[in-house]
Amino acid sequence: MSLRYGLRTFALEVVMIAVALAFLFPVYALVTLSLKDKQQIASAPLSPPSSPTLGNYSDAWSRASLGSALLNSTVITVASLVALIAIGAFAAYFLARCASRLGYTLYVLFLLGIVLPFQLGMIPLFKLADSAGLLGTYQGMIIFYTGIQLPFTIFLYTGFIRALPGDYANAALIDGAGHLQAFTRVVFPLLRPITGTVLILNAVFVWNDFFTPLLYLGGSARETVPVRVFAFVGQYVSDYGLVFAGLVLAALPIIVIFLVLQRYVIKGFASGLKG
């Protein structure tokens, strides 16, 4: 049965195109201004660059010390993701397969961790990190992000595992495998869609977080990209080409990750909401 192309369809297409252009315009302005020198920005800021230059990118890279900041953000983000996936997936497997009151109570407690804002515990957590000597260290940030994002990660994994047939794991258990073997060899490979969702959502949060690294890492050699970019923008606020080049460099890694994993996001998130 063919669908008729009518006035309503045409109007919806126009609206969607307008919305897409509205979202793409800031990206266009960001990239365009980063490729211009001061004279081009002053004469025609939003027109396509007549003679694009990459000098802003090299200057921003060196002046903002983005190399070390990217390394710091990468170490913290990757280590946090590994911890979240390892702990969150296995905990969700227990909660999804446990039919006792203990499993339900633990699941509700994790859901409370999603509802309650983490800002309520910032001062006690900061004092605890200071007492433990974790300020200005990778370990402190990794522990913080793992604890903060673990409830949301468990929520996604639990919903997805509940939607999976339990026959796969049960067959492995009958064959003599333990729960750990059944999870790592049978269940976890089936969690690829939701793992992609967990990766991209948590990576965006950890990579873009500004307040926590400013509080825990400010003034140290472990400062992440958002903190370095904030200081860089404040120093070169009048040089728009340099500032926008720094912003492009800061956003580029997480954009690449999102483009690689985007096909898993909607599929995994929608599946995680089942059950």
Tab-separated table of C-alpha atoms in Angstrom:
chain	number	residue	atom	x	y	z
A	1	MET	CA	0.000	0.000	0.000
A	2	SER	CA	1.603	3.277	-1.111
A	3	LEU	CA	1.526	6.393	0.994
A	4	ARG	CA	0.181	9.552	-0.596
A	5	TYR	CA	2.384	12.613	-0.535
A	6	GLY	CA	0.084	15.398	0.560
A	7	LEU	CA	0.218	18.883	1.967
A	8	ARG	CA	0.558	17.591	5.508
A	9	THR	CA	3.605	15.509	4.612
A	10	PHE	CA	5.167	18.475	2.853
A	11	ALA	CA	4.566	20.696	5.894
A	12	LEU	CA	6.153	18.106	8.200
A	13	GLU	CA	9.209	17.905	5.959
A	14	VAL	CA	9.571	21.686	5.970
A	15	VAL	CA	9.348	21.759	9.764
A	16	MET	CA	11.923	18.983	10.137
A	17	ILE	CA	14.294	20.728	7.732
A	18	ALA	CA	13.898	23.988	9.667
A	19	VAL	CA	14.591	22.231	12.977
A	20	ALA	CA	17.653	20.508	11.499
A	21	LEU	CA	19.001	23.820	10.211
A	22	ALA	CA	18.426	25.416	13.618
A	23	PHE	CA	20.533	22.684	15.254
A	24	LEU	CA	23.211	22.778	12.566
A	25	PHE	CA	23.660	26.555	12.560
A	26	PRO	CA	25.694	26.711	15.820
A	27	VAL	CA	27.971	23.954	14.480
A	28	TYR	CA	28.415	25.854	11.226
A	29	ALA	CA	29.229	29.080	13.083
A	30	LEU	CA	31.667	27.270	15.390
A	31	VAL	CA	33.619	25.646	12.563
A	32	THR	CA	33.481	28.720	10.302
A	33	LEU	CA	34.828	31.117	12.910
A	34	SER	CA	37.574	28.663	13.865
A	35	LEU	CA	38.881	28.744	10.274
A	36	LYS	CA	39.092	32.542	10.018
A	37	ASP	CA	41.639	35.113	11.108
A	38	LYS	CA	40.722	38.314	12.935
A	39	GLN	CA	40.222	40.360	9.744
A	40	GLN	CA	37.795	37.881	8.207
A	41	ILE	CA	35.836	37.612	11.447
A	42	ALA	CA	35.547	41.402	11.711
A	43	SER	CA	34.393	41.880	8.099
A	44	ALA	CA	32.081	38.888	7.596
A	45	PRO	CA	31.808	36.663	10.677
A	46	LEU	CA	29.205	34.173	9.432
A	47	SER	CA	30.090	33.941	5.743
A	48	PRO	CA	32.142	30.955	4.528
A	49	PRO	CA	35.884	31.594	4.982
A	50	SER	CA	37.479	32.999	1.838
A	51	SER	CA	40.919	31.667	2.781
A	52	PRO	CA	40.583	29.022	5.542
A	53	THR	CA	43.453	28.759	7.984
A	54	LEU	CA	44.380	26.026	10.453
A	55	GLY	CA	46.667	28.327	12.403
A	56	ASN	CA	44.014	28.842	15.067
A	57	TYR	CA	44.012	25.132	15.828
A	58	SER	CA	47.763	24.857	16.313
A	59	ASP	CA	47.787	28.007	18.462
A	60	ALA	CA	44.874	26.801	20.572
A	61	TRP	CA	46.476	23.377	20.995
A	62	SER	CA	49.711	24.844	22.339
A	63	ARG	CA	48.384	27.804	24.327
A	64	ALA	CA	45.627	25.865	26.083
A	65	SER	CA	47.863	22.819	26.703
A	66	LEU	CA	45.127	20.669	25.217
A	67	GLY	CA	47.454	17.725	24.695
A	68	SER	CA	47.818	16.970	28.398
A	69	ALA	CA	44.165	17.884	29.027
A	70	LEU	CA	43.000	15.409	26.374
A	71	LEU	CA	45.190	12.732	27.935
A	72	ASN	CA	43.719	13.434	31.376
A	73	SER	CA	40.142	13.348	30.082
A	74	THR	CA	40.809	10.161	28.123
A	75	VAL	CA	42.310	8.326	31.103
A	76	ILE	CA	39.483	9.351	33.432
A	77	THR	CA	36.728	8.641	30.901
A	78	VAL	CA	38.044	5.253	29.742
A	79	ALA	CA	38.779	3.994	33.264
A	80	SER	CA	35.370	5.151	34.496
A	81	LEU	CA	33.618	3.423	31.584
A	82	VAL	CA	35.459	0.162	32.199
A	83	ALA	CA	34.517	0.225	35.883
A	84	LEU	CA	30.894	1.149	35.132
A	85	ILE	CA	30.446	-1.620	32.569
A	86	ALA	CA	32.164	-4.292	34.659
A	87	ILE	CA	30.356	-3.481	37.915
A	88	GLY	CA	27.057	-2.312	36.434
A	89	ALA	CA	26.537	-5.260	34.086
A	90	PHE	CA	27.291	-7.917	36.692
A	91	ALA	CA	25.206	-6.189	39.373
A	92	ALA	CA	22.321	-5.844	36.922
A	93	TYR	CA	22.584	-9.565	36.087
A	94	PHE	CA	22.105	-10.411	39.756
A	95	LEU	CA	19.228	-7.953	40.189
A	96	ALA	CA	17.457	-9.098	37.029
A	97	ARG	CA	17.672	-12.798	37.886
A	98	CYS	CA	17.137	-12.509	41.645
A	99	ALA	CA	13.469	-12.904	42.544
A	100	SER	CA	13.938	-12.364	46.281
A	101	ARG	CA	12.970	-9.328	48.335
A	102	LEU	CA	16.661	-8.463	48.720
A	103	GLY	CA	17.076	-8.078	44.956
A	104	TYR	CA	14.007	-5.843	44.696
A	105	THR	CA	15.168	-3.694	47.628
A	106	LEU	CA	18.621	-3.225	46.136
A	107	TYR	CA	17.106	-2.294	42.785
A	108	VAL	CA	14.906	0.364	44.407
A	109	LEU	CA	17.931	1.773	46.241
A	110	PHE	CA	19.783	2.105	42.956
A	111	LEU	CA	16.771	3.862	41.428
A	112	LEU	CA	16.882	6.353	44.291
A	113	GLY	CA	20.438	7.125	43.225
A	114	ILE	CA	19.039	8.305	39.892
A	115	VAL	CA	16.352	10.491	41.446
A	116	LEU	CA	18.487	12.211	44.089
A	117	PRO	CA	20.785	14.941	42.686
A	118	PHE	CA	24.459	14.221	43.301
A	119	GLN	CA	25.042	17.871	44.218
A	120	LEU	CA	23.545	17.091	47.639
A	121	GLY	CA	26.649	15.109	48.530
A	122	MET	CA	29.305	17.328	46.979
A	123	ILE	CA	30.591	18.786	50.229
A	124	PRO	CA	30.797	15.467	52.146
A	125	LEU	CA	32.357	13.780	49.106
A	126	PHE	CA	34.897	16.562	48.748
A	127	LYS	CA	35.889	16.287	52.408
A	128	LEU	CA	36.110	12.506	52.104
A	129	ALA	CA	38.319	12.770	49.009
A	130	ASP	CA	40.503	15.338	50.762
A	131	SER	CA	40.898	13.104	53.809
A	132	ALA	CA	41.761	10.121	51.609
A	133	GLY	CA	44.330	12.099	49.625
A	134	LEU	CA	42.399	11.703	46.356
A	135	LEU	CA	42.195	15.373	45.355
A	136	GLY	CA	44.111	16.101	42.175
A	137	THR	CA	44.361	12.403	41.257
A	138	TYR	CA	42.908	10.167	38.569
A	139	GLN	CA	41.714	7.698	41.182
A	140	GLY	CA	39.498	10.224	42.925
A	141	MET	CA	37.718	11.197	39.713
A	142	ILE	CA	37.285	7.597	38.566
A	143	ILE	CA	35.778	6.555	41.903
A	144	PHE	CA	33.487	9.599	41.865
A	145	TYR	CA	32.156	9.034	38.344
A	146	THR	CA	31.739	5.303	38.915
A	147	GLY	CA	29.654	5.910	42.014
A	148	ILE	CA	27.591	8.702	40.491
A	149	GLN	CA	26.763	6.936	37.219
A	150	LEU	CA	26.408	3.392	38.570
A	151	PRO	CA	22.652	3.636	39.391
A	152	PHE	CA	21.799	4.791	35.872
A	153	THR	CA	24.037	2.119	34.347
A	154	ILE	CA	22.443	-0.620	36.452
A	155	PHE	CA	18.978	0.657	35.529
A	156	LEU	CA	19.733	0.324	31.799
A	157	TYR	CA	21.406	-3.073	32.087
A	158	THR	CA	18.699	-4.509	34.363
A	159	GLY	CA	15.871	-3.605	32.000
A	160	PHE	CA	17.728	-5.090	29.048
A	161	ILE	CA	18.640	-8.330	30.840
A	162	ARG	CA	15.041	-8.801	31.996
A	163	ALA	CA	13.964	-8.622	28.354
A	164	LEU	CA	16.388	-11.408	27.401
A	165	PRO	CA	15.223	-15.036	27.581
A	166	GLY	CA	16.699	-16.745	30.623
A	167	ASP	CA	17.200	-20.008	28.735
A	168	TYR	CA	20.700	-19.059	27.577
A	169	ALA	CA	22.130	-18.628	31.057
A	170	ASN	CA	20.144	-21.574	32.422
A	171	ALA	CA	21.554	-23.863	29.746
A	172	ALA	CA	25.092	-22.811	30.688
A	173	LEU	CA	24.357	-23.463	34.370
A	174	ILE	CA	22.966	-26.911	33.573
A	175	ASP	CA	26.152	-27.703	31.628
A	176	GLY	CA	28.184	-27.055	34.766
A	177	ALA	CA	29.184	-23.416	34.344
A	178	GLY	CA	29.117	-21.091	37.330
A	179	HIS	CA	27.197	-17.832	37.390
A	180	LEU	CA	30.353	-15.869	36.577
A	181	GLN	CA	31.108	-18.062	33.565
A	182	ALA	CA	27.490	-17.957	32.417
A	183	PHE	CA	27.506	-14.182	32.612
A	184	THR	CA	30.859	-13.530	30.936
A	185	ARG	CA	30.554	-16.153	28.173
A	186	VAL	CA	26.810	-16.214	27.467
A	187	VAL	CA	24.954	-13.182	28.811
A	188	PHE	CA	27.470	-10.353	28.388
A	189	PRO	CA	27.976	-10.883	24.619
A	190	LEU	CA	24.204	-10.460	24.232
A	191	LEU	CA	24.399	-7.067	25.943
A	192	ARG	CA	26.209	-5.369	23.055
A	193	PRO	CA	23.373	-2.936	22.143
A	194	ILE	CA	22.854	-1.694	25.701
A	195	THR	CA	26.602	-1.607	26.305
A	196	GLY	CA	26.923	0.804	23.381
A	197	THR	CA	24.227	2.962	24.953
A	198	VAL	CA	25.958	2.856	28.335
A	199	LEU	CA	29.257	3.788	26.708
A	200	ILE	CA	28.037	6.833	24.831
A	201	LEU	CA	25.761	8.247	27.560
A	202	ASN	CA	28.352	7.894	30.307
A	203	ALA	CA	31.200	9.040	28.051
A	204	VAL	CA	29.345	12.246	27.192
A	205	PHE	CA	28.623	12.916	30.855
A	206	VAL	CA	32.156	12.253	32.084
A	207	TRP	CA	33.904	14.023	29.198
A	208	ASN	CA	31.745	17.162	29.349
A	209	ASP	CA	31.528	17.464	33.133
A	210	PHE	CA	32.999	20.774	34.261
A	211	PHE	CA	32.067	21.403	37.883
A	212	THR	CA	33.496	18.223	39.415
A	213	PRO	CA	36.943	18.403	37.727
A	214	LEU	CA	37.107	22.092	38.581
A	215	LEU	CA	36.466	21.242	42.228
A	216	TYR	CA	38.637	18.122	42.496
A	217	LEU	CA	41.387	18.842	39.948
A	218	GLY	CA	41.515	22.638	39.642
A	219	GLY	CA	45.072	23.968	39.716
A	220	SER	CA	46.663	20.526	39.354
A	221	ALA	CA	48.360	18.840	36.407
A	222	ARG	CA	45.319	16.528	36.015
A	223	GLU	CA	42.889	19.166	34.740
A	224	THR	CA	40.467	17.863	32.104
A	225	VAL	CA	39.476	19.434	28.796
A	226	PRO	CA	36.460	21.468	30.026
A	227	VAL	CA	38.511	23.057	32.813
A	228	ARG	CA	41.404	23.931	30.486
A	229	VAL	CA	39.043	25.307	27.840
A	230	PHE	CA	37.270	27.431	30.450
A	231	ALA	CA	40.562	29.011	31.517
A	232	PHE	CA	41.620	29.374	27.878
A	233	VAL	CA	38.393	31.131	26.867
A	234	GLY	CA	38.698	33.523	29.780
A	235	GLN	CA	42.221	34.422	28.716
A	236	TYR	CA	41.570	34.836	24.966
A	237	VAL	CA	37.932	35.891	25.028
A	238	SER	CA	38.490	38.633	22.425
A	239	ASP	CA	40.185	36.310	19.911
A	240	TYR	CA	37.146	34.457	18.563
A	241	GLY	CA	39.030	32.359	16.011
A	242	LEU	CA	41.363	31.011	18.666
A	243	VAL	CA	38.539	30.402	21.140
A	244	PHE	CA	36.334	28.543	18.661
A	245	ALA	CA	39.261	26.436	17.457
A	246	GLY	CA	39.849	25.354	21.045
A	247	LEU	CA	36.156	24.490	21.417
A	248	VAL	CA	36.221	22.383	18.251
A	249	LEU	CA	39.281	20.463	19.451
A	250	ALA	CA	37.640	19.871	22.842
A	251	ALA	CA	34.390	18.563	21.337
A	252	LEU	CA	35.863	16.525	18.472
A	253	PRO	CA	36.767	13.295	20.380
A	254	ILE	CA	33.337	12.834	21.929
A	255	ILE	CA	31.645	13.621	18.597
A	256	VAL	CA	33.679	10.889	16.915
A	257	ILE	CA	32.719	8.410	19.652
A	258	PHE	CA	29.050	9.324	19.276
A	259	LEU	CA	29.139	8.877	15.486
A	260	VAL	CA	30.734	5.449	15.882
A	261	LEU	CA	28.251	4.239	18.518
A	262	GLN	CA	25.108	6.136	17.537
A	263	ARG	CA	23.382	3.084	16.031
A	264	TYR	CA	23.435	1.423	19.457
A	265	VAL	CA	22.000	4.350	21.404
A	266	ILE	CA	18.321	4.286	20.441
A	267	LYS	CA	18.198	0.518	20.031
A	268	GLY	CA	19.819	-0.186	23.357
A	269	PHE	CA	17.975	2.512	25.273
A	270	ALA	CA	14.591	1.423	23.953
A	271	SER	CA	15.356	-2.205	24.785
A	272	GLY	CA	16.567	-1.203	28.253
A	273	LEU	CA	13.188	0.311	29.041
A	274	LYS	CA	11.376	-2.983	28.505
A	275	GLY	CA	10.367	-4.893	31.586
